[in-house]
Amino acid sequence: MKKMIEIFKNPIFLKLFFANLTSHMGSVIGLTAFMFYLLDRFSDQPMYASITEMMYSLPTLAVFFLVGVLADRMDRQKIACHCDTVSAVLTVVLVGAIYIGWLPLIFAVLFLRSGVQKFFFPAEQAILQGVLSKDDYSTAAGLNQMVMSLFMLLGNAIAIFVYWNAGIYGALLVDFVTFILSAFLIKRCIIPEDVRLPNGKHTWKDLNVSFVLKDFKSGLDYILNNKLLLSLISGFIVFGVVNGGFSVIPIFILKYKLAPATYEEYSIILGIAFGSGVLIGSIVSSMLTQKFRFHQLIVAGLVISGTFIIAASFAPTTWIFMMIVFIAALGLPLVNIAIGGWLPSIIDPKMMGRVQGWINPLMMLSQSITLGIIAVTFPAVVTVEMLYWLVGGCLIIVGAFYTVILPKFMKEEEIKPAAVNG
């Protein structure tokens, strides 16, 4: 707790933290409210709600080769600020599109807005790396994890409350205000030039196709030449499988096994149980990062979550299932906070954007493949219990992989500086 208080004394971190919070709020509230708006207006066409979710995730695959390059070559502060400003403008355009009522235009604006927002996180994370000390990385990751867990716990509830009381236009007004506030906070930051422009000044004319592709490839080469980093990121492919599976299997087990008649009501309680577990786990994990090494926390979190996810498949009642999911959620922040604190300490600040630009596409690709396989095989080929075994088993396998690999490569990284000094 003392470390958290100390890190908030850093004025740049304080502004960036609340900028990240408000920007994320702007992304979540409007999108969730719009989904409920579509379900109310087109209740017999639920595919529109699915398309809305796709408009949030698909832009990742459309802009991933640009995201990291821009974060490393252009002014990171301006990128983060412009992301919020452009998102605010597109929110106004979205209001007009909804008023007109033409769905292709609405979905096109949603796609553009989501695509713009994908540039925010790598730029913001790269700035944080430059303004914090290595000792503060895990604390910052813990605080960000707590924010995400609060959104898991309260995000949908806030969106529904705003939608019920102010309608879709009121929800989008909240979006607009939060984006503007985030942009204002980022603009107010006084960030050193070497943090904003770690690779020197570049213009848009410099960023031709060959330059972008070369820079994008350099990010891959950097990952492949760093065994410790490569090992960590390899696990992200499996995390994409886990994210894909876990996005649907809780609803599946409620609908097809535990509570077929009341699964919708229980899904709300399930969200509260999972979000509460992640929130409590985030607080505990932030304290444990001061006492244990990162790889120990990662392995412990993977084994705890994997074991209890498998155990959840054997739950005889809904309430026992909720309790097991709560315990499984406690272990996830151990993984997220440890990795979030570790990556900035082993990545060259000049390469941070390009490395981040590879992580999300890898996870998104494996997540999409997993969802596709589940759509084809469930329930004809695999049972809901098997899906839990798959997700939990993947976590345990990655835990075993990290147990063997990470200590070895950590020793090699520690020997390198000693060899240089010698």
Coordinates of C-alpha atoms in Angstrom, one line a residue:
M1 CA 0.0 0.0 0.0
K2 CA 2.9 2.3 0.8
K3 CA 4.3 1.8 -2.8
M4 CA 0.9 2.7 -4.3
I5 CA 0.8 6.0 -2.3
E6 CA 4.3 6.8 -3.4
I7 CA 3.7 6.2 -7.1
F8 CA 0.7 8.5 -7.1
K9 CA 3.1 11.3 -6.0
N10 CA 4.5 11.1 -9.5
P11 CA 2.4 13.8 -11.3
I12 CA 2.9 12.3 -14.7
F13 CA 1.8 8.8 -13.5
L14 CA -1.2 10.4 -11.7
K15 CA -2.5 12.1 -14.9
L16 CA -1.8 9.1 -17.1
F17 CA -3.5 6.8 -14.6
F18 CA -6.7 8.8 -14.7
A19 CA -6.4 9.4 -18.4
N20 CA -6.3 5.6 -18.9
L21 CA -9.3 5.2 -16.6
T22 CA -11.4 7.8 -18.4
S23 CA -10.4 6.6 -21.9
H24 CA -11.3 3.0 -21.0
M25 CA -14.6 4.2 -19.5
G26 CA -15.3 6.0 -22.8
S27 CA -14.7 2.8 -24.7
V28 CA -16.8 0.5 -22.5
I29 CA -19.9 2.5 -21.6
G30 CA -21.0 3.6 -25.1
L31 CA -20.3 0.2 -26.6
T32 CA -22.2 -1.7 -24.0
A33 CA -25.1 0.7 -24.0
F34 CA -25.2 0.5 -27.8
M35 CA -25.4 -3.3 -27.6
F36 CA -28.5 -3.1 -25.3
Y37 CA -29.9 -0.4 -27.6
L38 CA -29.7 -2.9 -30.5
L39 CA -31.1 -5.7 -28.5
D40 CA -34.1 -3.5 -27.6
R41 CA -34.7 -2.2 -31.1
F42 CA -33.9 -5.4 -33.0
S43 CA -34.9 -8.1 -30.4
D44 CA -35.5 -10.7 -33.2
Q45 CA -32.0 -10.1 -34.7
P46 CA -29.4 -10.8 -32.0
M47 CA -26.6 -11.0 -34.6
Y48 CA -26.4 -7.2 -34.5
A49 CA -25.2 -7.4 -30.9
S50 CA -22.5 -9.9 -32.0
I51 CA -21.4 -7.6 -34.8
T52 CA -21.1 -4.8 -32.3
E53 CA -18.6 -7.0 -30.3
M54 CA -16.7 -7.7 -33.6
M55 CA -16.4 -4.0 -34.3
Y56 CA -14.5 -3.7 -31.0
S57 CA -12.1 -6.6 -31.6
L58 CA -11.6 -6.8 -35.4
P59 CA -9.7 -3.4 -35.7
T60 CA -6.8 -5.0 -33.8
L61 CA -6.1 -7.3 -36.8
A62 CA -6.5 -4.3 -39.2
V63 CA -4.0 -1.9 -37.5
F64 CA -1.6 -4.1 -35.5
F65 CA 1.3 -3.5 -37.9
L66 CA 1.1 0.2 -37.5
V67 CA 0.3 0.5 -33.7
G68 CA 3.8 -0.3 -32.4
V69 CA 5.7 1.5 -35.2
L70 CA 3.9 4.8 -34.5
A71 CA 4.4 4.4 -30.7
D72 CA 8.2 4.1 -31.3
R73 CA 8.7 6.6 -34.1
M74 CA 6.2 9.4 -33.4
D75 CA 5.5 11.6 -30.4
R76 CA 3.9 9.2 -27.9
Q77 CA 2.2 11.9 -26.0
K78 CA 0.6 13.3 -29.1
I79 CA -0.5 9.8 -30.2
A80 CA -2.3 9.1 -26.9
C81 CA -3.9 12.6 -26.9
H82 CA -5.0 12.4 -30.5
C83 CA -6.5 9.0 -29.9
D84 CA -8.9 10.5 -27.3
T85 CA -9.6 13.6 -29.4
V86 CA -10.4 11.7 -32.6
S87 CA -12.5 9.2 -30.6
A88 CA -14.5 12.1 -29.1
V89 CA -15.1 13.4 -32.7
L90 CA -16.1 10.0 -33.9
T91 CA -18.5 9.7 -30.9
V92 CA -20.3 12.8 -32.2
V93 CA -20.4 11.3 -35.7
L94 CA -21.8 8.1 -34.1
V95 CA -24.7 10.1 -32.6
G96 CA -25.5 11.4 -36.0
A97 CA -25.3 8.0 -37.6
I98 CA -27.7 6.6 -34.9
Y99 CA -30.1 9.5 -35.4
I100 CA -30.1 8.7 -39.2
G101 CA -30.6 5.0 -38.3
W102 CA -28.4 3.6 -41.1
L103 CA -26.7 0.5 -39.6
P104 CA -23.8 0.1 -42.1
L105 CA -22.7 3.7 -41.3
I106 CA -23.1 3.0 -37.5
F107 CA -21.0 -0.1 -37.7
A108 CA -18.4 1.7 -39.9
V109 CA -18.0 4.5 -37.3
L110 CA -17.8 1.9 -34.5
F111 CA -15.0 0.1 -36.4
L112 CA -13.1 3.4 -37.0
R113 CA -13.5 4.5 -33.4
S114 CA -12.3 1.2 -32.0
G115 CA -9.4 1.2 -34.5
V116 CA -8.2 4.6 -33.3
Q117 CA -8.4 3.5 -29.7
K118 CA -6.0 0.6 -30.4
F119 CA -3.2 3.1 -30.7
F120 CA -3.7 4.5 -27.2
F121 CA -2.4 1.6 -25.0
P122 CA 1.0 1.0 -26.6
A123 CA 1.8 4.7 -26.5
E124 CA 0.6 5.2 -22.9
Q125 CA 2.5 2.1 -21.7
A126 CA 5.6 3.2 -23.4
I127 CA 5.4 6.6 -21.7
L128 CA 4.9 4.9 -18.3
Q129 CA 8.0 2.9 -18.9
G130 CA 10.0 6.0 -19.4
V131 CA 8.6 8.0 -16.4
L132 CA 8.7 5.2 -13.8
S133 CA 11.6 3.4 -12.2
K134 CA 12.0 -0.4 -12.5
D135 CA 10.9 -0.8 -8.9
D136 CA 7.5 0.9 -9.8
Y137 CA 6.6 -1.2 -12.8
S138 CA 4.8 -3.9 -10.9
T139 CA 3.0 -1.4 -8.7
A140 CA 1.7 0.4 -11.8
A141 CA 0.7 -2.9 -13.3
G142 CA -1.2 -3.7 -10.1
L143 CA -3.1 -0.4 -10.2
N144 CA -4.0 -0.9 -13.8
Q145 CA -5.2 -4.5 -13.0
M146 CA -7.4 -3.1 -10.3
V147 CA -8.9 -0.7 -12.7
M148 CA -9.7 -3.5 -15.1
S149 CA -11.2 -5.6 -12.4
L150 CA -13.4 -2.8 -11.3
F151 CA -14.6 -2.5 -14.9
M152 CA -15.3 -6.3 -14.9
L153 CA -17.2 -5.8 -11.7
L154 CA -19.1 -2.6 -12.5
G155 CA -18.6 -1.7 -16.1
N156 CA -21.7 -3.4 -17.5
A157 CA -23.8 -2.1 -14.5
I158 CA -22.7 1.5 -15.1
A159 CA -23.4 1.2 -18.8
I160 CA -26.9 -0.3 -18.1
F161 CA -27.6 2.4 -15.5
V162 CA -26.7 5.2 -17.9
Y163 CA -28.6 3.6 -20.8
W164 CA -31.8 3.1 -18.7
N165 CA -31.7 6.7 -17.3
A166 CA -30.3 8.7 -20.2
G167 CA -30.8 6.5 -23.3
I168 CA -28.2 5.8 -26.0
Y169 CA -27.6 9.5 -26.6
G170 CA -26.9 10.0 -22.9
A171 CA -24.4 7.1 -22.9
L172 CA -22.6 8.5 -25.9
L173 CA -22.5 11.9 -24.2
V174 CA -20.7 10.3 -21.3
D175 CA -18.3 8.7 -23.8
F176 CA -17.6 12.1 -25.3
V177 CA -16.9 13.8 -22.0
T178 CA -14.6 11.0 -20.8
F179 CA -12.6 11.0 -24.0
I180 CA -12.2 14.8 -23.8
L181 CA -11.1 14.6 -20.1
S182 CA -8.6 11.9 -20.9
A183 CA -7.1 14.0 -23.8
F184 CA -6.9 17.0 -21.4
L185 CA -5.1 15.0 -18.7
I186 CA -2.5 13.7 -21.2
K187 CA -1.9 17.1 -22.8
R188 CA -1.3 18.6 -19.3
C189 CA 1.6 16.1 -18.7
I190 CA 5.1 17.5 -18.9
I191 CA 7.0 14.5 -20.4
P192 CA 10.7 14.6 -21.2
E193 CA 11.5 14.5 -25.0
D194 CA 13.6 11.3 -24.7
V195 CA 10.5 9.5 -23.4
R196 CA 8.1 11.0 -25.9
L197 CA 10.6 10.5 -28.8
P198 CA 13.0 7.8 -27.8
N199 CA 14.1 7.2 -31.4
G200 CA 14.3 10.9 -32.4
K201 CA 12.0 13.0 -34.4
H202 CA 10.2 11.5 -37.5
T203 CA 7.6 13.0 -39.9
W204 CA 4.7 11.2 -41.6
K205 CA 6.8 11.3 -44.8
D206 CA 9.3 9.0 -43.2
L207 CA 6.6 6.4 -42.5
N208 CA 6.3 4.9 -46.0
V209 CA 5.3 1.3 -46.5
S210 CA 8.8 -0.1 -46.6
F211 CA 9.8 1.8 -43.5
V212 CA 6.8 0.6 -41.6
L213 CA 7.2 -3.0 -42.7
K214 CA 10.9 -2.9 -41.8
D215 CA 10.2 -1.5 -38.4
F216 CA 7.4 -4.0 -37.8
K217 CA 9.9 -6.8 -38.7
S218 CA 12.5 -5.3 -36.4
G219 CA 10.0 -5.8 -33.5
L220 CA 9.8 -9.5 -34.3
D221 CA 13.6 -9.8 -34.6
Y222 CA 14.0 -8.1 -31.2
I223 CA 11.6 -10.7 -29.7
L224 CA 13.2 -13.7 -31.3
N225 CA 16.7 -12.6 -30.2
N226 CA 15.7 -12.2 -26.6
K227 CA 15.1 -15.7 -25.2
L228 CA 13.5 -14.5 -22.0
L229 CA 11.1 -12.2 -23.8
L230 CA 10.4 -14.8 -26.4
S231 CA 9.5 -17.3 -23.7
L232 CA 7.1 -14.9 -22.0
I233 CA 5.4 -13.9 -25.2
S234 CA 5.1 -17.5 -26.3
G235 CA 2.8 -18.0 -23.4
F236 CA 0.5 -15.2 -24.7
I237 CA -0.5 -17.4 -27.6
V238 CA -2.0 -19.9 -25.0
F239 CA -3.5 -17.0 -23.0
G240 CA -5.4 -16.1 -26.2
V241 CA -6.8 -19.7 -26.2
V242 CA -7.8 -19.2 -22.5
N243 CA -9.4 -15.8 -23.2
G244 CA -11.4 -17.3 -26.1
G245 CA -12.6 -20.3 -24.1
F246 CA -13.3 -18.4 -20.9
S247 CA -15.4 -15.8 -22.8
V248 CA -18.1 -18.4 -23.5
I249 CA -17.7 -21.4 -21.2
P250 CA -19.2 -19.8 -18.0
I251 CA -22.4 -19.1 -19.8
F252 CA -22.3 -22.5 -21.5
I253 CA -22.1 -24.4 -18.2
L254 CA -24.9 -22.3 -16.7
K255 CA -27.2 -22.7 -19.7
Y256 CA -26.5 -26.3 -20.5
K257 CA -25.8 -27.9 -17.1
L258 CA -26.3 -25.9 -13.9
A259 CA -29.2 -23.4 -14.4
P260 CA -30.9 -23.8 -17.8
A261 CA -34.0 -21.8 -16.8
T262 CA -32.2 -19.0 -14.9
Y263 CA -28.8 -18.8 -16.5
E264 CA -29.2 -15.1 -17.4
E265 CA -29.8 -14.0 -13.8
Y266 CA -27.0 -16.2 -12.6
S267 CA -24.6 -14.8 -15.3
I268 CA -24.9 -11.4 -13.5
I269 CA -23.9 -12.9 -10.2
L270 CA -21.1 -14.8 -11.9
G271 CA -19.7 -11.5 -13.2
I272 CA -19.8 -10.1 -9.7
A273 CA -18.0 -13.2 -8.3
F274 CA -15.4 -13.2 -11.0
G275 CA -14.8 -9.4 -10.8
S276 CA -14.6 -9.5 -7.0
G277 CA -12.0 -12.3 -7.2
V278 CA -9.9 -10.4 -9.6
L279 CA -10.2 -7.2 -7.6
I280 CA -9.1 -8.9 -4.3
G281 CA -6.4 -10.8 -6.1
S282 CA -5.1 -7.5 -7.6
I283 CA -4.7 -6.0 -4.1
V284 CA -3.0 -9.1 -2.7
S285 CA -0.8 -9.6 -5.8
S286 CA 0.5 -6.0 -5.7
M287 CA 1.7 -6.7 -2.1
L288 CA 3.3 -10.0 -3.1
T289 CA 5.4 -8.5 -5.9
Q290 CA 7.5 -6.9 -3.2
K291 CA 8.3 -10.2 -1.6
F292 CA 8.5 -12.8 -4.5
R293 CA 10.2 -12.9 -7.9
F294 CA 8.0 -12.4 -11.0
H295 CA 8.4 -15.9 -12.4
Q296 CA 7.3 -17.4 -9.1
L297 CA 4.1 -15.3 -9.0
I298 CA 3.3 -16.1 -12.6
V299 CA 3.7 -19.9 -12.1
A300 CA 1.7 -19.8 -8.9
G301 CA -1.1 -17.8 -10.5
L302 CA -1.3 -20.1 -13.5
V303 CA -1.4 -23.3 -11.4
I304 CA -4.0 -21.8 -9.0
S305 CA -6.3 -20.6 -11.8
G306 CA -5.8 -23.7 -14.0
T307 CA -6.5 -26.1 -11.1
F308 CA -9.7 -24.4 -10.0
I309 CA -11.0 -23.9 -13.6
I310 CA -10.8 -27.6 -14.0
A311 CA -12.4 -28.1 -10.6
A312 CA -15.3 -25.8 -11.7
S313 CA -16.3 -28.4 -14.3
F314 CA -17.2 -30.9 -11.5
A315 CA -19.3 -28.4 -9.5
P316 CA -22.6 -30.1 -8.5
T317 CA -24.5 -26.8 -7.9
T318 CA -24.5 -23.3 -9.2
W319 CA -23.4 -21.7 -5.9
I320 CA -20.4 -24.1 -5.5
F321 CA -19.5 -23.2 -9.1
M322 CA -19.6 -19.5 -8.2
M323 CA -17.3 -20.1 -5.2
I324 CA -14.8 -22.1 -7.4
V325 CA -14.8 -19.4 -10.1
F326 CA -14.1 -16.7 -7.4
I327 CA -11.0 -18.7 -6.2
A328 CA -9.9 -19.2 -9.8
A329 CA -10.1 -15.4 -10.4
L330 CA -7.9 -14.8 -7.4
G331 CA -4.9 -16.3 -9.2
L332 CA -5.2 -14.3 -12.5
P333 CA -3.9 -11.0 -11.2
L334 CA -0.7 -12.8 -10.0
V335 CA 0.0 -13.5 -13.7
N336 CA -1.1 -10.2 -15.1
I337 CA 0.6 -8.0 -12.6
A338 CA 3.9 -10.0 -12.6
I339 CA 4.0 -9.9 -16.5
G340 CA 3.0 -6.3 -16.6
G341 CA 5.7 -5.4 -14.1
W342 CA 8.3 -7.6 -15.8
L343 CA 8.0 -6.8 -19.5
P344 CA 9.0 -3.1 -19.1
S345 CA 12.1 -4.0 -17.2
I346 CA 13.5 -6.3 -19.9
I347 CA 12.4 -4.4 -23.1
D348 CA 14.5 -1.5 -24.5
P349 CA 12.4 1.7 -24.2
K350 CA 13.1 2.3 -27.9
M351 CA 11.4 -1.0 -28.8
M352 CA 8.5 -1.0 -26.4
G353 CA 5.8 0.0 -28.9
R354 CA 6.9 -2.5 -31.5
V355 CA 7.0 -5.3 -29.0
Q356 CA 3.5 -4.4 -27.7
G357 CA 2.4 -4.3 -31.3
W358 CA 3.1 -8.0 -31.6
I359 CA 1.4 -9.2 -28.3
N360 CA -2.2 -8.2 -29.0
P361 CA -2.4 -9.7 -32.5
L362 CA -0.9 -13.0 -31.3
M363 CA -3.5 -13.2 -28.5
M364 CA -6.4 -12.1 -30.8
L365 CA -5.5 -14.6 -33.5
S366 CA -5.4 -17.6 -31.0
Q367 CA -8.5 -16.3 -29.3
S368 CA -10.4 -16.1 -32.6
I369 CA -9.2 -19.6 -33.7
T370 CA -10.3 -21.0 -30.3
L371 CA -13.8 -19.5 -30.6
G372 CA -14.1 -20.8 -34.1
I373 CA -13.2 -24.3 -33.0
I374 CA -15.7 -24.1 -30.1
A375 CA -18.4 -22.9 -32.5
V376 CA -17.8 -26.0 -34.7
T377 CA -17.3 -28.7 -32.1
F378 CA -19.6 -27.7 -29.2
P379 CA -21.8 -29.6 -28.2
A380 CA -21.6 -32.2 -31.0
V381 CA -18.0 -33.3 -30.4
V382 CA -16.9 -31.8 -27.1
T383 CA -18.8 -31.4 -23.8
V384 CA -18.9 -28.3 -21.7
E385 CA -16.7 -30.1 -19.1
M386 CA -14.1 -30.8 -21.7
L387 CA -13.9 -27.1 -22.5
Y388 CA -13.1 -26.4 -18.9
W389 CA -10.4 -29.1 -18.9
L390 CA -8.9 -27.5 -22.1
V391 CA -8.8 -24.0 -20.6
G392 CA -7.5 -25.1 -17.2
G393 CA -5.1 -27.5 -18.7
C394 CA -3.6 -24.8 -20.9
L395 CA -2.9 -22.7 -17.9
I396 CA -1.2 -25.5 -16.0
I397 CA 0.9 -26.5 -19.1
V398 CA 2.1 -22.9 -19.5
G399 CA 2.9 -22.9 -15.8
A400 CA 5.0 -26.0 -16.2
F401 CA 6.7 -24.5 -19.3
Y402 CA 7.5 -21.3 -17.4
T403 CA 8.8 -23.3 -14.4
V404 CA 11.4 -25.0 -16.6
I405 CA 12.3 -22.2 -19.0
L406 CA 12.1 -18.9 -17.2
P407 CA 14.7 -19.5 -14.4
K408 CA 17.2 -20.7 -17.0
F409 CA 16.9 -17.6 -19.2
M410 CA 16.8 -15.3 -16.2
K411 CA 20.2 -16.6 -15.2
E412 CA 21.5 -15.9 -18.8
E413 CA 20.1 -12.3 -18.6
E414 CA 21.8 -11.8 -15.2
I415 CA 25.1 -13.1 -16.5
K416 CA 25.2 -10.8 -19.6
P417 CA 25.7 -7.5 -17.7
A418 CA 28.4 -9.2 -15.5
A419 CA 30.2 -10.4 -18.6
V420 CA 30.0 -6.9 -20.1
N421 CA 31.4 -5.3 -16.9
G422 CA 34.1 -7.8 -16.7

